[in-house]
Short mmCIF file of C-alpha atoms and ligand atoms in Angstrom, two decimals:
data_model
loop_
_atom_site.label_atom_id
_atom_site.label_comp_id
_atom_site.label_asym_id
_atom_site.label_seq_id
_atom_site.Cartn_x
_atom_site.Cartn_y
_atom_site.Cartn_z
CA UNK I 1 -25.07 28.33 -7.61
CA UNK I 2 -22.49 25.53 -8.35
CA UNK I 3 -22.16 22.71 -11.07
CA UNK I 4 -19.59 20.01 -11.11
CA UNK I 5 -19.00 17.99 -8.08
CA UNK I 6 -20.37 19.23 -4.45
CA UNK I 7 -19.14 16.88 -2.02
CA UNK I 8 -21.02 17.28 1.76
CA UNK I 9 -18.92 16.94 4.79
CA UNK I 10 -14.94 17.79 4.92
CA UNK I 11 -13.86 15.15 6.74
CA UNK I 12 -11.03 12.04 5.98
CA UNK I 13 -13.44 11.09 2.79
CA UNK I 14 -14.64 14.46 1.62
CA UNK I 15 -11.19 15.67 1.28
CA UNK I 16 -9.45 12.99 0.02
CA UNK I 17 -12.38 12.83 -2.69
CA UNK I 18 -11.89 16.29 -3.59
CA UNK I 19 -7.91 15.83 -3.62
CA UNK I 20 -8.30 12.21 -5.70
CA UNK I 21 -10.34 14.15 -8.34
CA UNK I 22 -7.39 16.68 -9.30
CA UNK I 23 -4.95 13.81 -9.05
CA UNK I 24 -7.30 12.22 -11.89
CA UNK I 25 -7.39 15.10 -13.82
CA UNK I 26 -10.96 16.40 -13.29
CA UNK I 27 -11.25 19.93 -14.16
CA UNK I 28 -14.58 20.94 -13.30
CA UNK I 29 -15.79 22.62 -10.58
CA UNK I 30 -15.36 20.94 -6.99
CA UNK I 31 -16.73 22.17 -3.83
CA UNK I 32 -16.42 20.86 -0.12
CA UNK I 33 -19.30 21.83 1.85
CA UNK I 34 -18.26 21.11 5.63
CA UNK I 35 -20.69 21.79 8.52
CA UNK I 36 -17.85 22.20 10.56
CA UNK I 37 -15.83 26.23 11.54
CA UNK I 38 -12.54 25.27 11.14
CA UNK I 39 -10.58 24.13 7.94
CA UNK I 40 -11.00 20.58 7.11
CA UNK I 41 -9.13 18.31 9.70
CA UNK I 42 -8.19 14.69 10.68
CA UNK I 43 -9.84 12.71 13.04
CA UNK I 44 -7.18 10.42 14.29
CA UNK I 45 -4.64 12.79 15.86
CA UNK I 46 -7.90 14.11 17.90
CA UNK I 47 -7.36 11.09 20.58
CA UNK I 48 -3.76 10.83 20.40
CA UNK I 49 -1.77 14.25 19.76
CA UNK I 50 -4.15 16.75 20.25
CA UNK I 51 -5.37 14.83 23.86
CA UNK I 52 -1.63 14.44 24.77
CA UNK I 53 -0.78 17.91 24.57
CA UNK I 54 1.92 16.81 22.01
CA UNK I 55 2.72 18.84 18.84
CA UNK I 56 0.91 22.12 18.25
CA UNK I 57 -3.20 22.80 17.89
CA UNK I 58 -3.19 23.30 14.10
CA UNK I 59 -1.19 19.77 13.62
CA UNK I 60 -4.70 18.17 12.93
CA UNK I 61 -5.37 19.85 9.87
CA UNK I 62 -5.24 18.47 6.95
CA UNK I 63 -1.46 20.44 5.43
CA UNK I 64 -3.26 20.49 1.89
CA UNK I 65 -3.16 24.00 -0.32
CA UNK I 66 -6.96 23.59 -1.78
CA UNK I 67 -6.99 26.71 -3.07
CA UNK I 68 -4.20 26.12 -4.62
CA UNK I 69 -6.12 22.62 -6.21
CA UNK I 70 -9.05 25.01 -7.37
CA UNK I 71 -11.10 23.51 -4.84
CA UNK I 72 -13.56 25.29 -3.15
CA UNK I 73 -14.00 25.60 0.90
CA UNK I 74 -17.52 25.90 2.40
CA UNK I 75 -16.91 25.61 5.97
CA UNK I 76 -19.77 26.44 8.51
CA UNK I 77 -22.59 25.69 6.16
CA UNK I 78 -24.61 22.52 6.41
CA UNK I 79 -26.58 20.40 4.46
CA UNK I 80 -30.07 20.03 5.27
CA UNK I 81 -31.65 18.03 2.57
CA UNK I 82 -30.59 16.56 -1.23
CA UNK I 83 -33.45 16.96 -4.31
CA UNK I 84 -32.01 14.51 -6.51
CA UNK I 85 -34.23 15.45 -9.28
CA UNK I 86 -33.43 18.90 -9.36
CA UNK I 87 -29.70 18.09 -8.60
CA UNK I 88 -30.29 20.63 -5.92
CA UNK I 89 -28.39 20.47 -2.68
CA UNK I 90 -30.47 22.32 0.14
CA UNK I 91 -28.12 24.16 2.70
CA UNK I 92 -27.78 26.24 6.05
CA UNK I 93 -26.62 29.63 3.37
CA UNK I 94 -28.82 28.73 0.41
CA UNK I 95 -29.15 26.09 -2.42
CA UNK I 96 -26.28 24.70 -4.56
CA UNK I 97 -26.78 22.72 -7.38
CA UNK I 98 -24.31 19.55 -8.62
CA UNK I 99 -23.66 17.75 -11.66
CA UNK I 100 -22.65 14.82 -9.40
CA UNK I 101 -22.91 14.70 -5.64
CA UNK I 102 -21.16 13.62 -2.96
CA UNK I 103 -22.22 12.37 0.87
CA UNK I 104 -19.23 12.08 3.25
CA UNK I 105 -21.15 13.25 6.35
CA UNK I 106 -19.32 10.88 8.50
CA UNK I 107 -21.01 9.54 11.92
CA UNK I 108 -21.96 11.09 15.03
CA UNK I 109 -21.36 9.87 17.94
CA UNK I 110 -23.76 7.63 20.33
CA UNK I 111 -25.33 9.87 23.39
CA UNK I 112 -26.85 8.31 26.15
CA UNK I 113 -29.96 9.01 28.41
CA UNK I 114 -29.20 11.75 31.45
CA UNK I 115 -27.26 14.72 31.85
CA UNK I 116 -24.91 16.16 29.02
CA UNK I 117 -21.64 14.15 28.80
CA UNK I 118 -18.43 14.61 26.63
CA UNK I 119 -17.70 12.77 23.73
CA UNK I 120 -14.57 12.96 21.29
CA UNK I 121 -15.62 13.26 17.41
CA UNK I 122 -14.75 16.87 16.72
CA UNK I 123 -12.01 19.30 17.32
CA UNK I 124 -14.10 21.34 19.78
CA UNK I 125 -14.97 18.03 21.46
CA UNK I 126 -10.78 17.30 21.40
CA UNK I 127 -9.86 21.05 22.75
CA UNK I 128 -12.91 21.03 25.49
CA UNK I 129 -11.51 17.44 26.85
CA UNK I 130 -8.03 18.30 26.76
CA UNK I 131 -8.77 21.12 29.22
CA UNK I 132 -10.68 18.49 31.30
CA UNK I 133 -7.48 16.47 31.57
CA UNK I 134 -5.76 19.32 32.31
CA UNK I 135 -7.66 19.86 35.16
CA UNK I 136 -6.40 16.40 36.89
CA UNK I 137 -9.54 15.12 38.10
CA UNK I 138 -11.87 12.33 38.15
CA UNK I 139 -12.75 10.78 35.05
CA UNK I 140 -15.38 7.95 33.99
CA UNK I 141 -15.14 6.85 30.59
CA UNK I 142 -17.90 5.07 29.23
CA UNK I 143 -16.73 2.39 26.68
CA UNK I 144 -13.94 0.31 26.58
CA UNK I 145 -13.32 0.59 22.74
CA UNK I 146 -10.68 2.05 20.56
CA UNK I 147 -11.75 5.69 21.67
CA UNK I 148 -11.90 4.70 25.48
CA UNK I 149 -8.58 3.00 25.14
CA UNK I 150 -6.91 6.08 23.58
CA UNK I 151 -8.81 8.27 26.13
CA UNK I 152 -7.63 6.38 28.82
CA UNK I 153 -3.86 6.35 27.44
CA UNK I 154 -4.49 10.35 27.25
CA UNK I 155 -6.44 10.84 30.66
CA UNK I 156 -3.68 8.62 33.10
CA UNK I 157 -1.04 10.43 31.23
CA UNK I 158 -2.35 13.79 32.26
CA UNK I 159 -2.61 12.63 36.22
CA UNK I 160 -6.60 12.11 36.12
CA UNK I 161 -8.05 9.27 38.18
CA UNK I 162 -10.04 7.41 35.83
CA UNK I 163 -12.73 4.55 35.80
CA UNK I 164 -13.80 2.73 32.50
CA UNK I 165 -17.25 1.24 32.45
CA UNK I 166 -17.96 -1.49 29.86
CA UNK I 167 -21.21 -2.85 29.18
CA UNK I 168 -18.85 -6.67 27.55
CA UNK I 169 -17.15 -8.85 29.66
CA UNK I 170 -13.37 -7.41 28.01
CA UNK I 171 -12.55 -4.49 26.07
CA UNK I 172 -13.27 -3.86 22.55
CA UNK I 173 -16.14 -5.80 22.88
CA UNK I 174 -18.17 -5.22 19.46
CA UNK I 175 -14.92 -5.52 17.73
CA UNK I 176 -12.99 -8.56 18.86
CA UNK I 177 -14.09 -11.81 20.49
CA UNK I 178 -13.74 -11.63 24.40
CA UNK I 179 -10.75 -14.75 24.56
CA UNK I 180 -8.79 -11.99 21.84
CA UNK I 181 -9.61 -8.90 23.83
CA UNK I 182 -9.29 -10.72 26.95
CA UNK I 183 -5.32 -9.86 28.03
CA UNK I 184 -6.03 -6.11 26.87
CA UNK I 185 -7.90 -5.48 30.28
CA UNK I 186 -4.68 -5.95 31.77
CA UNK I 187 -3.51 -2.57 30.10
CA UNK I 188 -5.89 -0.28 31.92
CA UNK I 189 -4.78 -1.77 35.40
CA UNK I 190 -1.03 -1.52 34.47
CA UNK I 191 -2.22 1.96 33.13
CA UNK I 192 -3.69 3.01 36.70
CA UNK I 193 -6.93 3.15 35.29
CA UNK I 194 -10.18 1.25 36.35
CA UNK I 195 -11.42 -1.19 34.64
CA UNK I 196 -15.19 -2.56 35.07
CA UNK I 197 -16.51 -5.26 32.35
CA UNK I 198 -19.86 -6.28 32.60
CA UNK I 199 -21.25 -2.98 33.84
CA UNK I 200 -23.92 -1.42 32.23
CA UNK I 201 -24.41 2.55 32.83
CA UNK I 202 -28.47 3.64 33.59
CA UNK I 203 -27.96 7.25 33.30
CA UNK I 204 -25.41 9.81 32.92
CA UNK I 205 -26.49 12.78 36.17
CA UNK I 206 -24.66 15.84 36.70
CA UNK I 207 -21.91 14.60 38.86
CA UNK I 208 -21.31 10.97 37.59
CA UNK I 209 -23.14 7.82 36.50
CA UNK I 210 -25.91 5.97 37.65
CA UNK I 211 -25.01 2.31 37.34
CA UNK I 212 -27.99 -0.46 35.75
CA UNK I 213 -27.70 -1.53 39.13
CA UNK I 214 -28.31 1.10 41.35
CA UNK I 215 -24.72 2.07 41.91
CA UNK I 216 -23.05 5.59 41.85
CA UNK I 217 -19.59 6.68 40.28
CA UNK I 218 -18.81 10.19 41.31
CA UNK I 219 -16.98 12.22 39.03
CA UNK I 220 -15.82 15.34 37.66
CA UNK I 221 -15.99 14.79 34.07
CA UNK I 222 -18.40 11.80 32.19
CA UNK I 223 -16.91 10.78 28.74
CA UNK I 224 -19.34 8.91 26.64
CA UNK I 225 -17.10 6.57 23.77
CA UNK I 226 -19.84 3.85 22.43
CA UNK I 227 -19.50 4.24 19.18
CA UNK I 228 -21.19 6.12 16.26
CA UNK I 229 -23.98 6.75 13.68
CA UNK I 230 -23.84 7.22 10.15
CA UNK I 231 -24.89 11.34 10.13
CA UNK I 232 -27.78 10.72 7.36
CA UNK I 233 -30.81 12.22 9.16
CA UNK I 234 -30.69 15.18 6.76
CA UNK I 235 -30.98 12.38 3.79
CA UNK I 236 -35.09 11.88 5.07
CA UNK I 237 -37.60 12.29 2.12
CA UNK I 238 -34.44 12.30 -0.47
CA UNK I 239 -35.35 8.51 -1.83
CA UNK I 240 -32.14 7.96 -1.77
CA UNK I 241 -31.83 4.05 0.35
CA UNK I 242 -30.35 3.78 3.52
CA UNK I 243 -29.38 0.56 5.14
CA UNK I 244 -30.33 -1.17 8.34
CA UNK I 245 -27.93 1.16 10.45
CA UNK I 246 -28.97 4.14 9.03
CA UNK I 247 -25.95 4.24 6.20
CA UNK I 248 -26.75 5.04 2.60
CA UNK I 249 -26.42 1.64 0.90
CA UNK I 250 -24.26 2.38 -1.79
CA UNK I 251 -22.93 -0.04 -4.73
CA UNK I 252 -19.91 -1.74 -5.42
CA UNK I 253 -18.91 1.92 -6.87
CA UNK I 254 -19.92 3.38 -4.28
CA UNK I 255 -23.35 5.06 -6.25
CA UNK I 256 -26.00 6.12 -4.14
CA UNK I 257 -29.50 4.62 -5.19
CA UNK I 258 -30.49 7.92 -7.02
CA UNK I 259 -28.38 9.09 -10.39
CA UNK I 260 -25.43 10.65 -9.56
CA UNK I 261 -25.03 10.52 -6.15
CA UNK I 262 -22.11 9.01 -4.38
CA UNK I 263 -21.62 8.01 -0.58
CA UNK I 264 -18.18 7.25 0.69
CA UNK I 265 -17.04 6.47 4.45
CA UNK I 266 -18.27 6.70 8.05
CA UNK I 267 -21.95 7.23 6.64
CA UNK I 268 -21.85 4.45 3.86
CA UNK I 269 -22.14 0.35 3.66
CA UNK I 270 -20.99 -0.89 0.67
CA UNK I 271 -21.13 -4.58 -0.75
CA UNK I 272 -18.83 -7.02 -0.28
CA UNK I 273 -17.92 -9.96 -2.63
CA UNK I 274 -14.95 -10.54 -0.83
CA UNK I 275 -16.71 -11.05 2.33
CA UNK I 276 -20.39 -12.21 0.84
CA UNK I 277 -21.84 -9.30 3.34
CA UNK I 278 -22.33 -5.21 3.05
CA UNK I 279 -19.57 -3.87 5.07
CA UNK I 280 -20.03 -0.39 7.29
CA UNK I 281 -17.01 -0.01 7.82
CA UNK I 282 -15.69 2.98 10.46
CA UNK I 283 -11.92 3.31 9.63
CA UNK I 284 -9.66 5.99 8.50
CA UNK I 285 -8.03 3.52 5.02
CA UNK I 286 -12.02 3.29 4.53
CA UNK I 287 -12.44 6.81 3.74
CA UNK I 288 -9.56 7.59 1.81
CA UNK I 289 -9.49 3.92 -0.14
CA UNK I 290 -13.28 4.76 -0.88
CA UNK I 291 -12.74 8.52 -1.89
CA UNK I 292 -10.14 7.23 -4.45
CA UNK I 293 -12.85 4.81 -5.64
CA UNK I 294 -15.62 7.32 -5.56
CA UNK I 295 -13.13 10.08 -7.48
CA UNK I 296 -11.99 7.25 -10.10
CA UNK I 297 -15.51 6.61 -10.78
CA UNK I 298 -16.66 9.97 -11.15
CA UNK I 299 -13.31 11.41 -13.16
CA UNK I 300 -12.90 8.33 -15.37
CA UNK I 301 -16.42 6.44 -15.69
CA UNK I 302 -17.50 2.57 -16.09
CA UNK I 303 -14.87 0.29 -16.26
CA UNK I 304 -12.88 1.65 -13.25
CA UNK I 305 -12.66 -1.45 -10.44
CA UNK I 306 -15.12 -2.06 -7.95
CA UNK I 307 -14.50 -1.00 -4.27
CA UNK I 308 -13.68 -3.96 -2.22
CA UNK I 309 -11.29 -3.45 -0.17
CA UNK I 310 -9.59 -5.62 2.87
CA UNK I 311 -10.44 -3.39 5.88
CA UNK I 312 -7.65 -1.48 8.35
CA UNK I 313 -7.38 -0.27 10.94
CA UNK I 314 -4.93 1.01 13.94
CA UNK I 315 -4.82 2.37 17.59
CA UNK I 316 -2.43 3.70 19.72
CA UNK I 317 -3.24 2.48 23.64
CA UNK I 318 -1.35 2.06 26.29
CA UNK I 319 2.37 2.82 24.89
CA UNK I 320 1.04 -0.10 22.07
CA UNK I 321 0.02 0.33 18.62
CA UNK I 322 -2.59 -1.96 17.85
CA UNK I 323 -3.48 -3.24 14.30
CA UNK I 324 -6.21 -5.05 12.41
CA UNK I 325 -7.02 -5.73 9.05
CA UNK I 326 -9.48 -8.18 7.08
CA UNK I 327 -12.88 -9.39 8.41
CA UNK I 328 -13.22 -12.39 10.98
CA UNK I 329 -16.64 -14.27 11.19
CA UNK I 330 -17.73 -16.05 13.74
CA UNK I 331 -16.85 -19.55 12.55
CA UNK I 332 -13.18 -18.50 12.20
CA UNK I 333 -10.02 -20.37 13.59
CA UNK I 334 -8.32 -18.25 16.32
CA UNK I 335 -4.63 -18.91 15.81
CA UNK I 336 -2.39 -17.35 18.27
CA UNK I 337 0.83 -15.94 17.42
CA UNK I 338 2.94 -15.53 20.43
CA UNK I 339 0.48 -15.45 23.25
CA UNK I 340 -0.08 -12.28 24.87
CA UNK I 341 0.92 -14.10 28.69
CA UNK I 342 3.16 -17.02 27.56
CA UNK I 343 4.81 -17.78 23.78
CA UNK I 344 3.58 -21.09 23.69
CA UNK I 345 0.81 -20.42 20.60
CA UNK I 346 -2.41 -21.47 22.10
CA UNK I 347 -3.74 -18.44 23.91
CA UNK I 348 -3.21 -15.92 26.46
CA UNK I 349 -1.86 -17.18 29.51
CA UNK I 350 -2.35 -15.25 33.28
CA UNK I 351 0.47 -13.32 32.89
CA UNK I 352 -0.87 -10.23 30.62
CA UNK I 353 0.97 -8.56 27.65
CA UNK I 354 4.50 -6.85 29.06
CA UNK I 355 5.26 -3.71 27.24
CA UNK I 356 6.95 -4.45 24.15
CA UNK I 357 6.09 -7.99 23.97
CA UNK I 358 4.61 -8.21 20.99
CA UNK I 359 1.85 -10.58 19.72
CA UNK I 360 -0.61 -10.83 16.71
CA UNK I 361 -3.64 -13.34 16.11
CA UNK I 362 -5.17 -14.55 13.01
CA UNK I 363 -8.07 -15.92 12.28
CA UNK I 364 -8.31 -18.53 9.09
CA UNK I 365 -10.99 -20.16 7.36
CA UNK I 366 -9.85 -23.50 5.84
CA UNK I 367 -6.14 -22.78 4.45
CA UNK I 368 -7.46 -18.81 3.95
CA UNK I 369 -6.23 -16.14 6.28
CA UNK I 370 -9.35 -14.06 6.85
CA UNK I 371 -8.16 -11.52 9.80
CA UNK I 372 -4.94 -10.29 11.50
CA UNK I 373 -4.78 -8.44 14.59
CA UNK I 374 -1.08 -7.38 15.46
CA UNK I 375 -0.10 -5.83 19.30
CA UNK I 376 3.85 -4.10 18.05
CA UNK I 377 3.72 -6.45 15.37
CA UNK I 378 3.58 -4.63 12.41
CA UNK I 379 5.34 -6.80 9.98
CA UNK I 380 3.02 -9.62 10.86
CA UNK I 381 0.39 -7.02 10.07
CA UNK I 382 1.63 -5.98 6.65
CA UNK I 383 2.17 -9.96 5.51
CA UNK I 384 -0.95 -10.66 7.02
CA UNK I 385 -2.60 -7.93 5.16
CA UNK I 386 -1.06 -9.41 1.95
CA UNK I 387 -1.91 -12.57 2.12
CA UNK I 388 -5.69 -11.75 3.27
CA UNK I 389 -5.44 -9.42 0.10
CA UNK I 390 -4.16 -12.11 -2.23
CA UNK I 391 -6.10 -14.52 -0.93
CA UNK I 392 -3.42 -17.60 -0.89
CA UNK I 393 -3.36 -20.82 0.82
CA UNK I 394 -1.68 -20.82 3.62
CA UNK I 395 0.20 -23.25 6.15
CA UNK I 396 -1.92 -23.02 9.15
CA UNK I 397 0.66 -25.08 11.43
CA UNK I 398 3.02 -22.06 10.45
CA UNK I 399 0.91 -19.63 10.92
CA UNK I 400 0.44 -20.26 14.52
CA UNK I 401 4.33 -20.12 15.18
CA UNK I 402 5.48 -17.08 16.07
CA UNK I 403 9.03 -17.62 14.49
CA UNK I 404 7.87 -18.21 11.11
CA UNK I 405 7.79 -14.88 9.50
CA UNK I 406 3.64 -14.45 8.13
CA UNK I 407 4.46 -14.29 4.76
CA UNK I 408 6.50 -17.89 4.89
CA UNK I 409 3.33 -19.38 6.29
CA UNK I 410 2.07 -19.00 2.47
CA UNK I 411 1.29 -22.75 1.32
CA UNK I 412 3.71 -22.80 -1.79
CA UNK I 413 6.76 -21.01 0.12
CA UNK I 414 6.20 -23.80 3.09
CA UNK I 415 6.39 -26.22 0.43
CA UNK I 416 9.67 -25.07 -1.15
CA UNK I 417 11.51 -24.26 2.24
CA UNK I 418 10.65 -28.06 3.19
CA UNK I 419 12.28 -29.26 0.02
CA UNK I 420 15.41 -27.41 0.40
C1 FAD H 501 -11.14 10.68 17.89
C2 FAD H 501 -11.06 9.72 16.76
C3 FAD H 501 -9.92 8.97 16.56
C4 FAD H 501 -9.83 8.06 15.51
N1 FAD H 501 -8.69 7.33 15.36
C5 FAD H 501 -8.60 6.44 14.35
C6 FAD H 501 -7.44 5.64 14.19
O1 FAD H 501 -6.49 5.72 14.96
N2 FAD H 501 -7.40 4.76 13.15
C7 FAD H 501 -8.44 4.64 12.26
O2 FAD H 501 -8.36 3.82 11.34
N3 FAD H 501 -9.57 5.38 12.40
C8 FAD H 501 -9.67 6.26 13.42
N4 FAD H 501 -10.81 7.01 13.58
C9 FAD H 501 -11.90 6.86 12.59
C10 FAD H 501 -11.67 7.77 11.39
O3 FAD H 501 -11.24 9.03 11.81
C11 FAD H 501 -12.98 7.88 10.61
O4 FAD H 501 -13.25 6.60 10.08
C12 FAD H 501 -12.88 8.90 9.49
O5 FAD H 501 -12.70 10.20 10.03
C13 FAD H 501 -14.14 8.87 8.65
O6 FAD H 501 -14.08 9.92 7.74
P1 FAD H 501 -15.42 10.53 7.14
O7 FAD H 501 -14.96 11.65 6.26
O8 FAD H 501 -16.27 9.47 6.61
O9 FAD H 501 -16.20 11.14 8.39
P2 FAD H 501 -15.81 12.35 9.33
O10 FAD H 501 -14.34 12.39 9.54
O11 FAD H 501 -16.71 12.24 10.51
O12 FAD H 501 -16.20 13.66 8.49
C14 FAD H 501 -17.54 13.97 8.21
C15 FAD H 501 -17.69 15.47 8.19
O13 FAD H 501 -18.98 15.78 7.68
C16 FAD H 501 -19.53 16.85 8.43
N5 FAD H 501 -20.99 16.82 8.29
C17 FAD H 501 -21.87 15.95 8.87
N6 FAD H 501 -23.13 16.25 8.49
C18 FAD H 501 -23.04 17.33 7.68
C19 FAD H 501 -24.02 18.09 6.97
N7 FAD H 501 -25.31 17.79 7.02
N8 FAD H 501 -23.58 19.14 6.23
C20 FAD H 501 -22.26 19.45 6.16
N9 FAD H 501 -21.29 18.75 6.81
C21 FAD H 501 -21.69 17.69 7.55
C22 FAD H 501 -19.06 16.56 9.84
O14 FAD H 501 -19.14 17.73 10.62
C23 FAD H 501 -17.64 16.10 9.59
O15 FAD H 501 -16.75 17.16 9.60
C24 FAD H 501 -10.93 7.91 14.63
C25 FAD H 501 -12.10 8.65 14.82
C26 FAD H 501 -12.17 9.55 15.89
C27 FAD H 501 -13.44 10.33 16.09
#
């Protein structure tokens, strides 16, 4: 038996809801229920650290004292179902009940058809691949997007012979238009890796991949990175409303369509007036903007601001760290700052990115800045990030020159720099 808040799944969002509660001074009861074994832990390292073999195993978890915070740890149990009229949480060790609820259950990630293949969500998944790398041999990654990328990065690093299959004609192809992506294929062959676009796999088998077109691709290890599912399958028969990708559609506070249920993260859309859409967003400033939200709400009540926030995200590929924050639509201006193969402003040329050349593009609507994706360029990402925030005008002529500092591109700052 519990009261207070229970908050499901002890991931990014779970925790940093529990944490954001104590910071605004809730005192009653708070539980994190985590389906997970291990103490509650941080996805991003997963690809990056813990693949590389660089700082020690435990350097994932999250270095919070929660007993210290009075909050309770439920690791290993899992949810199976929510009775939102009884307030009644049903779990794998018995019922708990809640005065307010929490769902922060994450995603899981896409599987497809054939034999059992790897993929990298969990720690386990993390420790099993890492002693796949280990073992030097031949790799095919299905997926050029932020997870293949950092797999890759990992994989070549470690000595394996690897091969990237990608259903798009360039990498990150459900995240970035194909002309933006376009000079990133260059890092897998500079990499040593493989690099097939417009491939589509049939069916993972045993010893490699069946390709849509008949061909084989031997290997010793099949990693499947395609992206992942809100984990809300143990929401069915709740009532409470899910979305068109399986997410709980929350409000602009983040409330669950039932009283007193929140739904923050991987496994929620929210609604967007800045962007006149319901965002899903699956970002790491996503779960711990929206747990702040969510423990605001909760701790302090009506009046506290709506969620709304300008999305972020960030990769590390390739010896690069790649950045991206706002929301381009399709209608958007491309505006190249400092081409990726030539600095002349107007696109990639045939020469590819060179290691610590840096280059961003933004997209603009009118005089707005709507999106800002930075290769080593972080300070155009943080001015970018501002002005998409603030929504000012901006010089679009100074925008696209690579010279001109992001946040001097702002309309009235071009103005008074022309008049002095
Ligand atoms: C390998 C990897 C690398 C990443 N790198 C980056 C990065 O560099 N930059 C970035 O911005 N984002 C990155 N992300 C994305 C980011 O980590 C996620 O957006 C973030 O973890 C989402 O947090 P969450 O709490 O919503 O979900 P999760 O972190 O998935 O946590 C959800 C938790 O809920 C548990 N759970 C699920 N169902 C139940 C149930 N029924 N009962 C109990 N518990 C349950 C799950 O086991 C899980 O532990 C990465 C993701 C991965 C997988």
């Amino acid at each position: 038996m519990s009261v207070g808040v229970v908050i499901v799944g002890a991931g990014a969002a779970g925790v940093h809801t529990a944490v954001a509660l104590r910071e605004r001074g809730y005192t009653g009861s708070v539980t994190l229920v985590g389906g997970e074994p291990h103490r509650p832990y941080d996805r991003p390292p997963l690809s990056k650290a813990v693949l590389r073999g660089q700082g020690r195993p435990g350097d994932a978890v999250f270095d919070i004292d929660f007993e210290d915070l009075g909050i309770g740890l439920a690791p290993g149990r899992t949810a199976r179902a929510v009775v939102p009229g009884e307030r009644r949480l049903v779990t794998s060790r018995g019922d708990l009940a809640y005065e307010t609820l929490v769902i922060a259950t994450g995603a899981d990630p896409v599987r497809l058809p054939g034999a059992p293949a790897h993929v990298l969500r969990t720690l386990d998944d993390a420790e099993r691949l890492r002693a796949v790398l280990d073992a030097r041999g031949e790799l095919v990654i299905i997926g050029a997007g932020w997870i293949g990328a950092e797999l890759t990065t990992a994989a070549r690093e470690a000595g394996c012979r690897v091969t990237v299959v990608e259903a798009a004609g360039a990498p990150l192809g459900g995240a970035l238009p194909a002309e933006v992506a376009a000079p990133m294929a260059a890092w897998y062959a500079e990499a040593g890796a493989e690099l097939r676009t417009g491939t589509r796999v049939a069916e993972v088998e045993t010893d490699g991949v069946r390709l849509a077109d008949g061909t084989r691709l031997r290997a010793d290890a099949v990693v499947v990175g395609v992206g992942a599912r809100p984990a809300t399958d143990w929401l069915a028969g709740s009532g409470i409303a899910l979305g068109a990708r399986g997410e709980v559609a929350a409000d602009a506070h983040l409330r669950a369509s039932v009283p007193d249920v929140y739904a923050v993260g991987d496994c929620a859309s929210f609604p967007s007036a800045r962007y006149g859409q319901r965002l899903l967003v699956h970002h790491w400033d996503n779960a711990m903007l929206g747990a702040r939200a969510v423990a605001a709400h909760i701790a302090q009540g009506p009046g506290t601001p709506v969620y709304d926030p300008v999305p972020y995200f960030w990769s590390e590929q390739f010896g690069r760290v790649v950045q991206y924050a706002g929301h381009a639509a399709p209608g958007d201006t491309v505006v190249w700052r400092g081409a990726a193969g030539g600095r002349d402003g107007r696109g990639p040329g045939t020469g590819g990115a060179g290691r610590g050349d840096g280059w961003s593009v933004c997209w603009t609507r009118g005089d707005r800045l709507t999106a800002v994706l930075a290769v080593d360029r972080p300070r155009d990402l943080a001015h970018g990030r501002r002005l998409i925030t603030s929504g000012a005008a901006v010089e679009p002529r100074r925008v696209a020159d690579p010279d001109v500092p992001l946040k001097a591109a702002l309309r009235e700052h071009a103005a008074s720099t022309a008049g002095t």
